Amino acid sequence: GHKGAVRSVAFSPDGASLATASEDGSARIWSVDSGELLRVFNVGGIPITSATFAPDSAALLLALGDGTAAIHCVETCDRLQRFYGHSQALRSASFSLDGAMVLSASEDRVARLWSTATGECIRELHCNGWVGSAVLSPDGGSILTASADSLGRLWSLCGRCMFELKGHRDYVSSAMFSP
């Protein structure tokens, strides 16, 4: 198993596998049916804060403690894409439902929307505290962020904050849309 704290656990969309991400610099894929370890992804000792499967279960997105995110092939463990631009550790990263975009959330107070094909940053969303999570809506038309400034925010894809979810007394670390 892992030699450091496990920071996230995620099911594959097909329900056959689980991915774990650890501060020990590894992500692991496990069989749901047998509990067998299927794959190990090592990133040179850099802590991994989250691991998320692509919509087709063929790739794994890793959020890293060095401020980058990376997509790896589940079958071969090869790195397919890397996303550079954050100045501090990532808290999480997620795919759009069609797999064409990635969202990253960072301690640098910015969420970034990326093209999976090119690795280029499409949009930056600035918050007043570290961003714990950022997710695209199921229809792909908006983004929800959770941050340490005690706010959840709903953003348009063009980067305009449409409204803030106020009333929390402490940081908001996670945000999700209902399917």
Coordinates of N, CA and C in Angstrom, one line a residue:
G1 N 0.8 -1.2 0.0 CA 0.0 0.0 0.0 C 0.9 1.3 0.0
H2 N 0.2 2.3 0.3 CA 0.9 3.6 0.4 C 1.8 3.8 1.6
K3 N 2.8 4.6 1.5 CA 3.7 4.8 2.7 C 3.5 6.2 3.3
G4 N 2.5 6.9 2.8 CA 2.1 8.2 3.3 C 0.6 8.4 3.3
A5 N 0.2 9.5 3.8 CA -1.3 9.7 4.0 C -2.0 9.7 2.6
V6 N -3.1 9.1 2.6 CA -3.9 9.0 1.3 C -4.8 10.2 1.3
R7 N -4.7 11.1 0.3 CA -5.4 12.3 0.2 C -6.7 12.2 -0.5
S8 N -6.9 11.2 -1.4 CA -8.2 11.1 -2.1 C -8.4 9.7 -2.6
V9 N -9.6 9.3 -2.8 CA -10.0 8.0 -3.3 C -11.2 8.3 -4.3
A10 N -11.1 7.7 -5.5 CA -12.1 8.0 -6.5 C -12.5 6.7 -7.3
F11 N -13.7 6.5 -7.5 CA -14.2 5.4 -8.4 C -13.9 5.7 -9.9
S12 N -13.6 4.7 -10.7 CA -13.6 4.9 -12.1 C -15.1 5.0 -12.6
P13 N -15.4 5.8 -13.7 CA -16.7 5.9 -14.2 C -17.4 4.5 -14.4
D14 N -16.6 3.5 -14.8 CA -17.2 2.2 -15.1 C -17.4 1.4 -13.8
G15 N -17.0 1.9 -12.7 CA -17.2 1.3 -11.4 C -16.3 0.1 -11.1
A16 N -15.4 -0.2 -12.0 CA -14.5 -1.4 -11.9 C -13.3 -1.2 -11.1
S17 N -12.8 0.1 -10.9 CA -11.6 0.4 -10.3 C -11.7 1.5 -9.3
L18 N -10.8 1.6 -8.4 CA -10.6 2.7 -7.4 C -9.2 3.3 -7.7
A19 N -9.1 4.6 -7.6 CA -7.8 5.3 -7.6 C -7.5 5.9 -6.2
T20 N -6.3 5.8 -5.7 CA -5.9 6.4 -4.5 C -4.7 7.3 -4.8
A21 N -4.7 8.5 -4.1 CA -3.6 9.4 -4.3 C -3.0 9.7 -2.9
S22 N -1.7 9.7 -2.9 CA -1.0 9.8 -1.6 C 0.1 10.8 -1.6
E23 N 0.4 11.3 -0.3 CA 1.5 12.2 -0.1 C 2.9 11.5 -0.3
D24 N 2.9 10.2 -0.5 CA 4.1 9.5 -0.7 C 4.6 9.6 -2.2
G25 N 3.8 10.3 -3.0 CA 4.2 10.5 -4.4 C 3.8 9.4 -5.3
S26 N 2.8 8.6 -4.9 CA 2.3 7.6 -5.8 C 0.7 7.7 -5.8
A27 N 0.2 7.2 -7.0 CA -1.2 7.0 -7.1 C -1.3 5.5 -7.5
R28 N -2.4 4.9 -7.0 CA -2.6 3.5 -7.2 C -4.0 3.2 -7.7
I29 N -4.1 2.2 -8.6 CA -5.4 1.8 -9.1 C -5.6 0.4 -8.6
W30 N -6.8 0.2 -8.0 CA -7.2 -1.1 -7.4 C -8.4 -1.7 -8.0
S31 N -8.6 -3.0 -8.0 CA -9.8 -3.6 -8.5 C -10.8 -3.5 -7.4
V32 N -12.0 -3.1 -7.8 CA -13.1 -3.0 -6.8 C -13.6 -4.4 -6.4
D33 N -13.6 -5.4 -7.4 CA -14.0 -6.7 -7.1 C -13.1 -7.5 -6.2
S34 N -11.8 -7.4 -6.4 CA -10.8 -8.3 -5.7 C -10.0 -7.5 -4.7
G35 N -9.9 -6.2 -4.8 CA -9.0 -5.4 -3.9 C -7.6 -5.5 -4.4
E36 N -7.3 -6.2 -5.5 CA -6.0 -6.3 -6.1 C -5.4 -5.0 -6.6
L37 N -4.1 -4.8 -6.3 CA -3.4 -3.6 -6.8 C -3.2 -3.8 -8.3
L38 N -3.7 -2.9 -9.2 CA -3.5 -3.1 -10.6 C -2.4 -2.3 -11.2
R39 N -2.2 -1.0 -10.8 CA -1.2 -0.1 -11.3 C -0.7 0.8 -10.2
V40 N 0.6 1.2 -10.4 CA 1.2 2.2 -9.5 C 1.8 3.3 -10.4
F41 N 1.4 4.5 -10.1 CA 2.0 5.7 -10.8 C 2.9 6.4 -9.8
N42 N 4.2 6.6 -10.2 CA 5.1 7.3 -9.3 C 5.5 8.6 -10.0
V43 N 5.5 9.7 -9.2 CA 5.8 11.0 -9.8 C 7.0 11.6 -9.1
G44 N 8.0 10.8 -8.8 CA 9.3 11.3 -8.2 C 9.2 11.8 -6.8
G45 N 8.3 11.3 -6.0 CA 8.2 11.7 -4.6 C 7.4 13.0 -4.4
I46 N 6.9 13.6 -5.4 CA 6.0 14.8 -5.3 C 4.6 14.3 -4.7
P47 N 4.2 14.9 -3.6 CA 2.9 14.5 -3.1 C 1.8 14.7 -4.1
I48 N 0.9 13.7 -4.1 CA -0.3 13.7 -5.0 C -1.5 14.0 -4.1
T49 N -2.2 15.1 -4.5 CA -3.4 15.5 -3.6 C -4.7 15.0 -4.1
S50 N -4.8 14.6 -5.4 CA -6.0 14.0 -5.9 C -5.7 13.2 -7.1
A51 N -6.5 12.2 -7.3 CA -6.5 11.3 -8.5 C -7.9 11.1 -9.0
T52 N -8.2 11.4 -10.3 CA -9.5 11.4 -10.9 C -9.4 10.7 -12.2
F53 N -10.4 9.8 -12.5 CA -10.4 9.1 -13.8 C -11.0 10.0 -14.8
A54 N -10.6 9.8 -16.1 CA -11.2 10.4 -17.2 C -12.6 9.8 -17.4
P55 N -13.5 10.5 -18.1 CA -14.9 9.9 -18.3 C -14.9 8.5 -18.9
D56 N -13.9 8.2 -19.7 CA -13.9 6.9 -20.4 C -13.1 5.9 -19.6
S57 N -12.6 6.2 -18.4 CA -11.8 5.4 -17.5 C -10.4 5.0 -18.0
A58 N -10.0 5.6 -19.2 CA -8.7 5.2 -19.8 C -7.5 6.1 -19.3
A59 N -7.8 7.2 -18.6 CA -6.7 8.0 -18.2 C -7.0 8.4 -16.7
L60 N -5.9 8.8 -16.1 CA -6.0 9.2 -14.7 C -5.3 10.6 -14.6
L61 N -6.1 11.6 -14.0 CA -5.6 12.9 -13.8 C -5.1 13.1 -12.3
L62 N -3.8 13.5 -12.2 CA -3.2 13.7 -10.9 C -3.0 15.2 -10.6
A63 N -3.4 15.6 -9.4 CA -3.1 16.9 -8.9 C -1.9 16.8 -8.0
L64 N -0.8 17.6 -8.3 CA 0.5 17.4 -7.6 C 0.8 18.6 -6.7
G65 N 1.6 18.3 -5.7 CA 2.1 19.2 -4.7 C 3.1 20.2 -5.3
D66 N 3.6 20.1 -6.5 CA 4.5 21.0 -7.1 C 3.7 22.1 -7.9
G67 N 2.4 22.1 -7.9 CA 1.6 23.1 -8.6 C 1.3 22.7 -10.0
T68 N 1.5 21.4 -10.4 CA 1.2 21.0 -11.7 C 0.1 19.9 -11.6
A69 N -0.5 19.6 -12.8 CA -1.4 18.4 -12.9 C -0.9 17.6 -14.1
A70 N -1.2 16.3 -14.1 CA -0.7 15.5 -15.2 C -1.8 14.4 -15.5
I71 N -1.9 14.1 -16.8 CA -2.8 13.0 -17.2 C -1.9 11.8 -17.6
H72 N -2.3 10.7 -17.1 CA -1.5 9.4 -17.3 C -2.5 8.4 -17.9
C73 N -1.9 7.6 -18.8 CA -2.7 6.5 -19.4 C -2.8 5.4 -18.3
V74 N -4.0 4.9 -18.1 CA -4.3 3.9 -17.1 C -3.6 2.6 -17.5
E75 N -3.6 2.2 -18.8 CA -3.0 1.0 -19.2 C -1.5 0.9 -19.1
T76 N -0.8 2.0 -19.5 CA 0.6 1.9 -19.6 C 1.3 2.8 -18.5
C77 N 0.6 3.6 -17.8 CA 1.1 4.6 -16.8 C 1.9 5.7 -17.5
D78 N 2.0 5.8 -18.8 CA 2.7 6.9 -19.5 C 2.0 8.2 -19.2
R79 N 2.8 9.3 -19.1 CA 2.2 10.6 -19.0 C 1.8 11.1 -20.3
L80 N 0.6 11.5 -20.5 CA 0.0 12.0 -21.7 C 0.0 13.5 -21.9
Q81 N -0.1 14.2 -20.7 CA -0.2 15.7 -20.7 C 0.2 16.2 -19.4
R82 N 0.8 17.4 -19.4 CA 1.2 18.0 -18.1 C 0.7 19.5 -18.2
F83 N 0.2 20.0 -17.1 CA -0.4 21.3 -17.0 C 0.5 22.2 -16.1
Y84 N 1.1 23.2 -16.6 CA 2.0 24.1 -15.8 C 1.4 25.5 -15.7
G85 N 1.5 26.2 -14.6 CA 1.0 27.5 -14.4 C 0.8 28.0 -13.0
H86 N 0.5 27.1 -12.1 CA 0.2 27.4 -10.7 C 1.5 27.7 -10.0
S87 N 1.5 28.6 -9.0 CA 2.7 28.9 -8.3 C 2.8 28.1 -7.0
Q88 N 1.7 27.4 -6.6 CA 1.7 26.7 -5.3 C 1.0 25.3 -5.6
A89 N 1.0 24.5 -4.5 CA 0.5 23.1 -4.6 C -1.0 23.1 -5.1
L90 N -1.3 22.1 -5.8 CA -2.7 21.9 -6.2 C -3.4 21.2 -5.1
R91 N -4.7 21.6 -4.9 CA -5.5 20.9 -3.9 C -6.3 19.8 -4.6
S92 N -6.7 20.0 -5.9 CA -7.5 19.0 -6.6 C -7.5 19.4 -8.1
A93 N -7.9 18.4 -8.9 CA -8.1 18.6 -10.3 C -9.2 17.7 -10.8
S94 N -9.9 18.1 -11.8 CA -11.1 17.3 -12.3 C -11.2 17.5 -13.8
F95 N -11.8 16.4 -14.4 CA -12.1 16.5 -15.8 C -13.5 17.1 -16.1
S96 N -13.7 17.6 -17.2 CA -15.1 17.9 -17.7 C -15.7 16.6 -18.1
L97 N -17.0 16.6 -18.2 CA -17.7 15.3 -18.5 C -17.3 14.7 -19.9
D98 N -16.9 15.6 -20.8 CA -16.5 15.1 -22.1 C -15.0 14.8 -22.2
G99 N -14.3 15.1 -21.1 CA -12.9 14.9 -21.1 C -12.0 15.9 -21.8
A100 N -12.7 16.9 -22.4 CA -11.9 17.9 -23.3 C -11.2 19.0 -22.4
M101 N -11.6 19.1 -21.2 CA -11.1 20.2 -20.3 C -10.7 19.6 -19.0
V102 N -9.8 20.2 -18.3 CA -9.4 19.9 -16.9 C -9.5 21.2 -16.1
L103 N -10.0 21.1 -14.9 CA -10.0 22.2 -13.9 C -9.0 21.9 -12.8
S104 N -8.2 22.8 -12.4 CA -7.2 22.6 -11.3 C -7.5 23.7 -10.3
A105 N -7.4 23.3 -9.0 CA -7.6 24.2 -7.9 C -6.3 24.2 -7.0
S106 N -5.9 25.5 -6.7 CA -4.5 25.6 -6.1 C -4.5 26.4 -4.9
E107 N -3.4 26.2 -4.1 CA -3.2 27.1 -2.9 C -2.7 28.5 -3.3
D108 N -2.5 28.7 -4.6 CA -2.1 30.0 -5.1 C -3.3 30.9 -5.3
R109 N -4.5 30.5 -4.9 CA -5.8 31.2 -4.9 C -6.4 31.3 -6.3
V110 N -6.0 30.4 -7.2 CA -6.5 30.4 -8.5 C -7.0 29.1 -8.9
A111 N -8.1 29.0 -9.6 CA -8.6 27.8 -10.3 C -8.3 28.1 -11.8
R112 N -7.8 27.1 -12.5 CA -7.5 27.2 -13.9 C -8.3 26.2 -14.7
L113 N -8.8 26.6 -15.9 CA -9.4 25.7 -16.8 C -8.4 25.5 -18.0
W114 N -8.2 24.2 -18.3 CA -7.2 23.8 -19.3 C -7.8 23.0 -20.4
S115 N -7.1 23.1 -21.6 CA -7.5 22.2 -22.7 C -6.7 20.9 -22.5
T116 N -7.3 19.8 -22.5 CA -6.6 18.5 -22.4 C -5.8 18.2 -23.6
A117 N -6.2 18.7 -24.8 CA -5.5 18.4 -26.0 C -4.2 19.1 -26.1
T118 N -4.2 20.4 -25.7 CA -3.0 21.3 -25.9 C -2.2 21.5 -24.6
G119 N -2.9 21.4 -23.5 CA -2.2 21.7 -22.2 C -2.2 23.2 -21.9
E120 N -2.9 24.0 -22.8 CA -2.9 25.4 -22.6 C -4.0 25.8 -21.6
C121 N -3.7 26.9 -20.8 CA -4.7 27.5 -19.9 C -5.7 28.3 -20.7
I122 N -7.0 28.0 -20.5 CA -8.1 28.7 -21.2 C -8.6 29.8 -20.4
R123 N -8.6 29.6 -19.0 CA -9.2 30.6 -18.2 C -8.6 30.5 -16.8
E124 N -8.5 31.7 -16.1 CA -8.1 31.8 -14.7 C -9.2 32.4 -13.9
L125 N -9.5 31.7 -12.7 CA -10.5 32.2 -11.8 C -9.9 32.6 -10.5
H126 N -9.8 33.8 -10.1 CA -9.1 34.3 -9.0 C -10.0 34.4 -7.8
C127 N -9.6 33.8 -6.7 CA -10.3 33.8 -5.4 C -9.5 34.6 -4.3
N128 N -10.0 34.8 -3.2 CA -9.3 35.5 -2.1 C -8.7 34.5 -1.0
G129 N -8.6 33.3 -1.3 CA -8.0 32.3 -0.5 C -7.7 31.1 -1.3
W130 N -7.0 30.1 -0.8 CA -6.6 28.9 -1.5 C -7.9 28.3 -2.0
V131 N -7.8 27.7 -3.2 CA -9.0 27.0 -3.8 C -8.9 25.5 -3.6
G132 N -9.9 25.0 -2.8 CA -9.9 23.6 -2.5 C -10.4 22.7 -3.6
S133 N -11.4 23.2 -4.3 CA -11.9 22.4 -5.5 C -12.5 23.3 -6.5
A134 N -12.5 22.8 -7.7 CA -13.2 23.5 -8.8 C -13.7 22.4 -9.7
V135 N -15.0 22.5 -10.1 CA -15.7 21.5 -10.9 C -16.5 22.2 -12.0
L136 N -16.6 21.5 -13.1 CA -17.5 22.0 -14.2 C -18.9 21.5 -14.0
S137 N -19.9 22.2 -14.3 CA -21.3 21.8 -14.2 C -21.5 20.6 -15.2
P138 N -22.5 19.8 -15.0 CA -22.8 18.7 -15.9 C -23.0 19.1 -17.4
D139 N -23.6 20.3 -17.6 CA -23.8 20.8 -18.9 C -22.6 21.5 -19.5
G140 N -21.5 21.7 -18.7 CA -20.3 22.3 -19.2 C -20.4 23.8 -19.3
G141 N -21.5 24.4 -18.8 CA -21.7 25.8 -18.9 C -21.2 26.7 -17.8
S142 N -20.8 26.1 -16.7 CA -20.4 26.9 -15.5 C -19.4 26.2 -14.7
I143 N -18.8 26.9 -13.8 CA -17.7 26.3 -12.9 C -18.1 26.7 -11.5
L144 N -17.9 25.7 -10.6 CA -18.1 26.0 -9.1 C -16.8 25.8 -8.4
T145 N -16.4 26.8 -7.6 CA -15.2 26.8 -6.8 C -15.5 26.8 -5.3
A146 N -14.7 26.2 -4.5 CA -14.7 26.3 -3.1 C -13.4 26.8 -2.6
S147 N -13.4 27.8 -1.7 CA -12.1 28.4 -1.3 C -12.0 28.7 0.2
A148 N -10.8 29.1 0.6 CA -10.5 29.4 2.0 C -11.0 30.7 2.4
D149 N -11.6 31.5 1.6 CA -12.1 32.8 2.0 C -13.6 32.6 2.4
S150 N -14.0 31.4 2.7 CA -15.3 31.0 3.2 C -16.4 31.1 2.2
L151 N -16.1 31.1 0.9 CA -17.0 31.2 -0.2 C -17.0 30.1 -1.2
G152 N -18.2 29.8 -1.6 CA -18.3 29.0 -2.9 C -18.7 30.0 -3.9
R153 N -18.2 29.8 -5.1 CA -18.5 30.8 -6.2 C -19.0 30.0 -7.5
L154 N -20.0 30.5 -8.1 CA -20.4 30.0 -9.4 C -19.9 31.0 -10.5
W155 N -19.2 30.4 -11.5 CA -18.5 31.2 -12.5 C -19.1 30.9 -13.9
S156 N -19.2 31.8 -14.8 CA -19.4 31.5 -16.2 C -18.1 31.0 -16.8
L157 N -18.2 30.3 -17.9 CA -17.0 29.8 -18.6 C -16.1 31.0 -19.1
C158 N -16.7 32.2 -19.2 CA -15.9 33.3 -19.7 C -15.1 33.9 -18.5
G159 N -15.3 33.4 -17.3 CA -14.6 33.8 -16.1 C -15.3 34.9 -15.2
R160 N -16.5 35.1 -15.5 CA -17.3 36.1 -14.7 C -17.9 35.4 -13.5
C161 N -17.7 35.9 -12.3 CA -18.3 35.4 -11.1 C -19.8 35.8 -11.1
M162 N -20.7 34.8 -11.3 CA -22.1 35.0 -11.4 C -22.7 35.3 -10.0
F163 N -22.3 34.5 -9.0 CA -22.7 34.8 -7.6 C -21.8 34.0 -6.6
E164 N -21.9 34.5 -5.4 CA -21.1 33.9 -4.3 C -22.1 33.2 -3.3
L165 N -21.6 32.0 -2.8 CA -22.4 31.3 -1.8 C -21.9 31.7 -0.5
K166 N -22.5 32.6 0.2 CA -22.1 33.2 1.5 C -22.7 32.5 2.7
G167 N -22.1 32.7 3.8 CA -22.7 32.2 5.1 C -21.9 31.2 5.8
H168 N -20.8 30.7 5.2 CA -19.9 29.8 5.8 C -19.0 30.5 6.8
R169 N -18.7 29.9 7.9 CA -17.9 30.6 9.0 C -16.4 30.2 8.8
D170 N -16.1 29.3 8.0 CA -14.7 28.9 7.8 C -14.5 28.5 6.4
Y171 N -13.3 28.0 6.0 CA -13.0 27.7 4.6 C -14.0 26.7 4.1
V172 N -14.2 26.8 2.8 CA -15.0 25.8 2.0 C -14.0 25.0 1.2
S173 N -13.9 23.7 1.5 CA -12.8 22.9 0.9 C -13.3 22.1 -0.3
S174 N -14.6 21.9 -0.5 CA -15.1 21.0 -1.6 C -16.4 21.6 -2.2
A175 N -16.5 21.4 -3.5 CA -17.7 21.8 -4.2 C -18.1 20.7 -5.2
M176 N -19.4 20.5 -5.3 CA -19.9 19.5 -6.3 C -21.2 19.9 -6.9
F177 N -21.4 19.5 -8.1 CA -22.7 19.7 -8.7 C -23.5 18.4 -8.6
S178 N -24.8 18.5 -8.5 CA -25.7 17.3 -8.5 C -25.8 16.8 -9.9
P179 N -25.7 15.5 -10.2 CA -25.8 15.0 -11.6 C -27.1 15.4 -12.3

